[in-house]
mmCIF file of C-alpha atoms in Angstrom:
data_model
loop_
_atom_site.group_PDB
_atom_site.id
_atom_site.type_symbol
_atom_site.label_atom_id
_atom_site.label_comp_id
_atom_site.label_asym_id
_atom_site.label_seq_id
_atom_site.Cartn_x
_atom_site.Cartn_y
_atom_site.Cartn_z
ATOM 1 C CA UNK A 1 11.199 12.071 -12.694
ATOM 2 C CA UNK A 2 8.301 10.149 -11.163
ATOM 3 C CA UNK A 3 8.216 6.374 -11.403
ATOM 4 C CA UNK A 4 5.522 3.790 -10.870
ATOM 5 C CA UNK A 5 6.920 0.347 -10.154
ATOM 6 C CA UNK A 6 5.158 -2.783 -11.334
ATOM 7 C CA UNK A 7 6.260 -6.302 -10.484
ATOM 8 C CA UNK A 8 6.271 -7.676 -14.011
ATOM 9 C CA UNK A 9 8.119 -10.015 -16.350
ATOM 10 C CA UNK A 10 9.223 -9.770 -19.960
ATOM 11 C CA UNK A 11 9.429 -6.672 -22.134
ATOM 12 C CA UNK A 12 7.312 -3.652 -21.294
ATOM 13 C CA UNK A 13 4.769 -2.019 -23.558
ATOM 14 C CA UNK A 14 3.098 0.804 -21.621
ATOM 15 C CA UNK A 15 -0.095 0.144 -23.564
ATOM 16 C CA UNK A 16 -0.179 -3.477 -22.435
ATOM 17 C CA UNK A 17 1.720 -3.850 -19.157
ATOM 18 C CA UNK A 18 0.668 -6.675 -16.904
ATOM 19 C CA UNK A 19 1.584 -7.416 -13.326
ATOM 20 C CA UNK A 20 3.914 -10.360 -12.863
ATOM 21 C CA UNK A 21 3.348 -13.328 -10.631
ATOM 22 C CA UNK A 22 6.349 -13.270 -8.283
ATOM 23 C CA UNK A 23 6.259 -14.796 -4.852
ATOM 24 C CA UNK A 24 6.356 -12.385 -1.942
ATOM 25 C CA UNK A 25 10.004 -13.215 -1.228
ATOM 26 C CA UNK A 26 10.943 -12.352 -4.799
ATOM 27 C CA UNK A 27 9.018 -9.099 -4.711
ATOM 28 C CA UNK A 28 10.683 -8.061 -1.455
ATOM 29 C CA UNK A 29 14.092 -8.791 -2.942
ATOM 30 C CA UNK A 30 13.657 -6.566 -5.999
ATOM 31 C CA UNK A 31 11.450 -3.736 -4.723
ATOM 32 C CA UNK A 32 14.348 -1.598 -3.485
ATOM 33 C CA UNK A 33 13.290 -1.564 0.147
ATOM 34 C CA UNK A 34 16.932 -1.866 1.212
ATOM 35 C CA UNK A 35 17.889 1.288 -0.661
ATOM 36 C CA UNK A 36 16.420 4.155 1.355
ATOM 37 C CA UNK A 37 13.372 5.540 3.135
ATOM 38 C CA UNK A 38 10.153 3.560 2.647
ATOM 39 C CA UNK A 39 6.556 4.634 3.251
ATOM 40 C CA UNK A 40 4.073 1.747 3.427
ATOM 41 C CA UNK A 41 0.402 2.603 2.895
ATOM 42 C CA UNK A 42 -2.841 0.799 3.709
ATOM 43 C CA UNK A 43 -1.702 -1.821 6.222
ATOM 44 C CA UNK A 44 -4.122 -4.201 7.904
ATOM 45 C CA UNK A 45 -2.091 -6.510 10.163
ATOM 46 C CA UNK A 46 1.284 -4.825 9.367
ATOM 47 C CA UNK A 47 2.807 -8.142 8.242
ATOM 48 C CA UNK A 48 3.888 -6.673 4.900
ATOM 49 C CA UNK A 49 5.640 -3.745 6.568
ATOM 50 C CA UNK A 50 7.250 -6.126 9.037
ATOM 51 C CA UNK A 51 8.759 -7.911 6.040
ATOM 52 C CA UNK A 52 10.126 -4.599 4.749
ATOM 53 C CA UNK A 53 11.740 -3.900 8.120
ATOM 54 C CA UNK A 54 13.299 -7.370 8.105
ATOM 55 C CA UNK A 55 14.695 -6.803 4.599
ATOM 56 C CA UNK A 56 16.365 -3.586 5.733
ATOM 57 C CA UNK A 57 17.677 -5.191 8.913
ATOM 58 C CA UNK A 58 19.033 -8.211 7.017
ATOM 59 C CA UNK A 59 20.901 -5.842 4.694
ATOM 60 C CA UNK A 60 22.709 -4.428 7.709
ATOM 61 C CA UNK A 61 20.887 -1.114 7.512
ATOM 62 C CA UNK A 62 19.061 0.875 10.127
ATOM 63 C CA UNK A 63 15.316 0.551 9.587
ATOM 64 C CA UNK A 64 14.036 3.471 7.512
ATOM 65 C CA UNK A 65 10.339 2.713 7.425
ATOM 66 C CA UNK A 66 7.085 4.491 8.153
ATOM 67 C CA UNK A 67 4.254 1.958 8.085
ATOM 68 C CA UNK A 68 0.678 3.236 8.072
ATOM 69 C CA UNK A 69 -2.899 2.016 8.199
ATOM 70 C CA UNK A 70 -6.077 3.709 7.014
ATOM 71 C CA UNK A 71 -7.998 2.389 9.995
ATOM 72 C CA UNK A 72 -7.477 3.786 13.464
ATOM 73 C CA UNK A 73 -5.461 2.069 16.163
ATOM 74 C CA UNK A 74 -7.069 -1.137 17.444
ATOM 75 C CA UNK A 75 -10.063 -0.476 19.660
ATOM 76 C CA UNK A 76 -10.890 -3.507 21.823
ATOM 77 C CA UNK A 77 -14.458 -2.234 22.285
ATOM 78 C CA UNK A 78 -15.212 -2.511 18.546
ATOM 79 C CA UNK A 79 -16.537 -5.995 17.728
ATOM 80 C CA UNK A 80 -14.500 -8.067 15.264
ATOM 81 C CA UNK A 81 -16.834 -9.398 12.600
ATOM 82 C CA UNK A 82 -15.636 -11.773 9.896
ATOM 83 C CA UNK A 83 -17.958 -11.208 6.953
ATOM 84 C CA UNK A 84 -18.287 -13.954 4.336
ATOM 85 C CA UNK A 85 -21.525 -13.056 2.542
ATOM 86 C CA UNK A 86 -20.850 -10.932 -0.571
ATOM 87 C CA UNK A 87 -23.847 -8.698 0.100
ATOM 88 C CA UNK A 88 -22.660 -7.952 3.604
ATOM 89 C CA UNK A 89 -19.036 -7.502 2.450
ATOM 90 C CA UNK A 90 -20.108 -4.736 0.074
ATOM 91 C CA UNK A 91 -21.559 -2.731 2.975
ATOM 92 C CA UNK A 92 -19.190 -3.703 5.770
ATOM 93 C CA UNK A 93 -17.104 -0.981 7.410
ATOM 94 C CA UNK A 94 -15.115 -0.625 10.611
ATOM 95 C CA UNK A 95 -13.263 2.222 12.303
ATOM 96 C CA UNK A 96 -10.303 0.526 13.969
ATOM 97 C CA UNK A 97 -7.871 -2.233 13.071
ATOM 98 C CA UNK A 98 -8.920 -5.783 13.955
ATOM 99 C CA UNK A 99 -6.460 -7.679 16.143
ATOM 100 C CA UNK A 100 -6.165 -10.525 13.627
ATOM 101 C CA UNK A 101 -5.968 -13.012 16.457
ATOM 102 C CA UNK A 102 -3.067 -11.134 18.029
ATOM 103 C CA UNK A 103 -0.991 -10.963 14.817
ATOM 104 C CA UNK A 104 -1.467 -7.186 14.631
ATOM 105 C CA UNK A 105 0.231 -6.586 17.975
ATOM 106 C CA UNK A 106 3.120 -8.954 17.204
ATOM 107 C CA UNK A 107 3.821 -7.271 13.881
ATOM 108 C CA UNK A 108 3.618 -3.756 15.307
ATOM 109 C CA UNK A 109 6.005 -4.695 18.116
ATOM 110 C CA UNK A 110 8.460 -6.311 15.685
ATOM 111 C CA UNK A 111 8.531 -3.241 13.419
ATOM 112 C CA UNK A 112 9.073 -0.878 16.324
ATOM 113 C CA UNK A 113 11.754 -3.122 17.826
ATOM 114 C CA UNK A 114 13.655 -2.897 14.533
ATOM 115 C CA UNK A 115 13.362 0.897 14.576
ATOM 116 C CA UNK A 116 10.381 1.431 12.271
ATOM 117 C CA UNK A 117 7.526 3.866 12.846
ATOM 118 C CA UNK A 118 3.876 2.738 12.847
ATOM 119 C CA UNK A 119 1.050 5.222 12.333
ATOM 120 C CA UNK A 120 -2.717 4.931 12.020
ATOM 121 C CA UNK A 121 -5.593 6.900 10.472
ATOM 122 C CA UNK A 122 -3.543 7.753 7.365
ATOM 123 C CA UNK A 123 -5.687 8.272 4.271
ATOM 124 C CA UNK A 124 -3.975 7.213 1.021
ATOM 125 C CA UNK A 125 -5.971 9.885 -0.800
ATOM 126 C CA UNK A 126 -4.919 12.662 1.597
ATOM 127 C CA UNK A 127 -1.294 12.023 2.520
ATOM 128 C CA UNK A 128 -0.887 15.534 3.826
ATOM 129 C CA UNK A 129 -2.372 13.999 6.971
ATOM 130 C CA UNK A 130 1.081 12.545 7.620
ATOM 131 C CA UNK A 131 2.394 16.021 8.343
ATOM 132 C CA UNK A 132 0.018 16.351 11.294
ATOM 133 C CA UNK A 133 1.591 13.171 12.681
ATOM 134 C CA UNK A 134 5.100 14.541 12.429
ATOM 135 C CA UNK A 135 6.152 12.916 9.166
ATOM 136 C CA UNK A 136 7.835 14.979 6.494
ATOM 137 C CA UNK A 137 10.740 14.599 4.122
ATOM 138 C CA UNK A 138 11.074 12.561 0.954
ATOM 139 C CA UNK A 139 10.731 8.803 0.570
ATOM 140 C CA UNK A 140 12.644 6.689 -1.910
ATOM 141 C CA UNK A 141 9.767 4.207 -2.108
ATOM 142 C CA UNK A 142 6.062 4.709 -1.409
ATOM 143 C CA UNK A 143 4.374 1.304 -1.548
ATOM 144 C CA UNK A 144 0.664 0.481 -1.430
ATOM 145 C CA UNK A 145 0.069 -3.255 -0.979
ATOM 146 C CA UNK A 146 -3.266 -4.703 -2.080
ATOM 147 C CA UNK A 147 -5.236 -1.445 -2.304
ATOM 148 C CA UNK A 148 -9.025 -1.641 -2.329
ATOM 149 C CA UNK A 149 -11.844 0.742 -1.540
ATOM 150 C CA UNK A 150 -14.151 -1.903 -0.045
ATOM 151 C CA UNK A 151 -14.484 -5.641 0.526
ATOM 152 C CA UNK A 152 -16.789 -5.946 -2.484
ATOM 153 C CA UNK A 153 -15.531 -8.712 -4.794
ATOM 154 C CA UNK A 154 -17.410 -7.704 -7.935
ATOM 155 C CA UNK A 155 -16.693 -4.631 -10.054
ATOM 156 C CA UNK A 156 -16.109 -1.663 -7.750
ATOM 157 C CA UNK A 157 -15.599 1.719 -9.492
ATOM 158 C CA UNK A 158 -14.293 3.228 -6.264
ATOM 159 C CA UNK A 159 -11.108 1.170 -6.597
ATOM 160 C CA UNK A 160 -9.996 3.107 -9.660
ATOM 161 C CA UNK A 161 -10.841 6.375 -7.930
ATOM 162 C CA UNK A 162 -8.792 5.290 -4.910
ATOM 163 C CA UNK A 163 -5.715 4.652 -7.059
ATOM 164 C CA UNK A 164 -6.058 7.921 -8.967
ATOM 165 C CA UNK A 165 -6.417 9.945 -5.767
ATOM 166 C CA UNK A 166 -3.498 8.058 -4.216
ATOM 167 C CA UNK A 167 -1.191 8.939 -7.115
ATOM 168 C CA UNK A 168 -2.258 12.566 -6.932
ATOM 169 C CA UNK A 169 -1.879 12.728 -3.167
ATOM 170 C CA UNK A 170 1.688 11.376 -3.275
ATOM 171 C CA UNK A 171 2.637 14.217 -5.597
ATOM 172 C CA UNK A 172 0.696 16.941 -3.794
ATOM 173 C CA UNK A 173 2.210 15.960 -0.436
ATOM 174 C CA UNK A 174 5.729 16.067 -1.914
ATOM 175 C CA UNK A 175 6.581 12.653 -0.511
ATOM 176 C CA UNK A 176 8.874 11.354 -3.255
ATOM 177 C CA UNK A 177 12.621 11.863 -3.237
ATOM 178 C CA UNK A 178 14.308 12.602 -6.578
ATOM 179 C CA UNK A 179 13.991 9.391 -8.641
ATOM 180 C CA UNK A 180 11.665 8.040 -5.956
ATOM 181 C CA UNK A 181 9.213 5.294 -6.859
ATOM 182 C CA UNK A 182 5.575 4.542 -6.163
ATOM 183 C CA UNK A 183 4.987 0.795 -6.054
ATOM 184 C CA UNK A 184 1.740 -1.170 -6.135
ATOM 185 C CA UNK A 185 1.329 -4.785 -5.122
ATOM 186 C CA UNK A 186 -1.933 -6.104 -6.529
ATOM 187 C CA UNK A 187 -3.638 -8.873 -8.477
ATOM 188 C CA UNK A 188 -3.101 -8.938 -12.229
ATOM 189 C CA UNK A 189 -6.802 -8.672 -12.988
ATOM 190 C CA UNK A 190 -7.065 -5.625 -10.709
ATOM 191 C CA UNK A 191 -4.273 -3.889 -12.565
ATOM 192 C CA UNK A 192 -6.130 -4.231 -15.842
ATOM 193 C CA UNK A 193 -9.672 -3.674 -14.557
ATOM 194 C CA UNK A 194 -8.753 -0.556 -12.604
ATOM 195 C CA UNK A 195 -6.864 0.968 -15.570
ATOM 196 C CA UNK A 196 -3.790 1.597 -13.426
ATOM 197 C CA UNK A 197 -1.375 2.251 -16.312
ATOM 198 C CA UNK A 198 -3.547 4.996 -17.799
ATOM 199 C CA UNK A 199 -4.092 6.743 -14.480
ATOM 200 C CA UNK A 200 -0.397 6.581 -13.635
ATOM 201 C CA UNK A 201 0.593 8.124 -16.939
ATOM 202 C CA UNK A 202 -2.058 10.830 -16.602
ATOM 203 C CA UNK A 203 -0.452 11.841 -13.303
ATOM 204 C CA UNK A 204 2.968 11.990 -14.955
ATOM 205 C CA UNK A 205 4.490 8.743 -13.743
ATOM 206 C CA UNK A 206 6.912 6.726 -15.835
ATOM 207 C CA UNK A 207 6.131 3.023 -15.662
ATOM 208 C CA UNK A 208 8.846 0.431 -15.268
ATOM 209 C CA UNK A 209 9.048 -3.265 -14.527
ATOM 210 C CA UNK A 210 10.889 -5.458 -12.066
#
């Protein structure tokens, strides 16, 4: 059984599911991160994964977390550009993680100190790449926080394609444990605009709410 977790409130109609509006603390408390192995996808400054590690540690458990970023490890020779113009945002790309004013290094160190694993250059649409970095086995939760294909703020068809390929890649890489869950943390309007429910069901996931 494959499950797609959605932070939502009220009764669930799979034809009209909406994402809830919980605070981050509430989401962390109900997402099941203290119940087994967690794979975190698409990190930027690793603050979200640091929170997962803290949840596991606070529950008295050893940290069972693999936190990953799409971008490569921070390269101090790559300029850090903060793009505000929408036209420039649509075209902006970078190869390595920005330092986020030093927050990146603090979060990485905190995760590793708690026993978590941090990896880079992991493509959400090709999770078999984890095998080449020594990661195998099944995860109880695979979570993708705030997925997006670009910084473009207007309609971006590549976002839907990213989610579809992510769902497929999770299954093809055999990453889910029995009754394992794939969880998305995203804006409510993104959930509807990107047609997440339809794509999840097409890949064979059962949707449920928190």
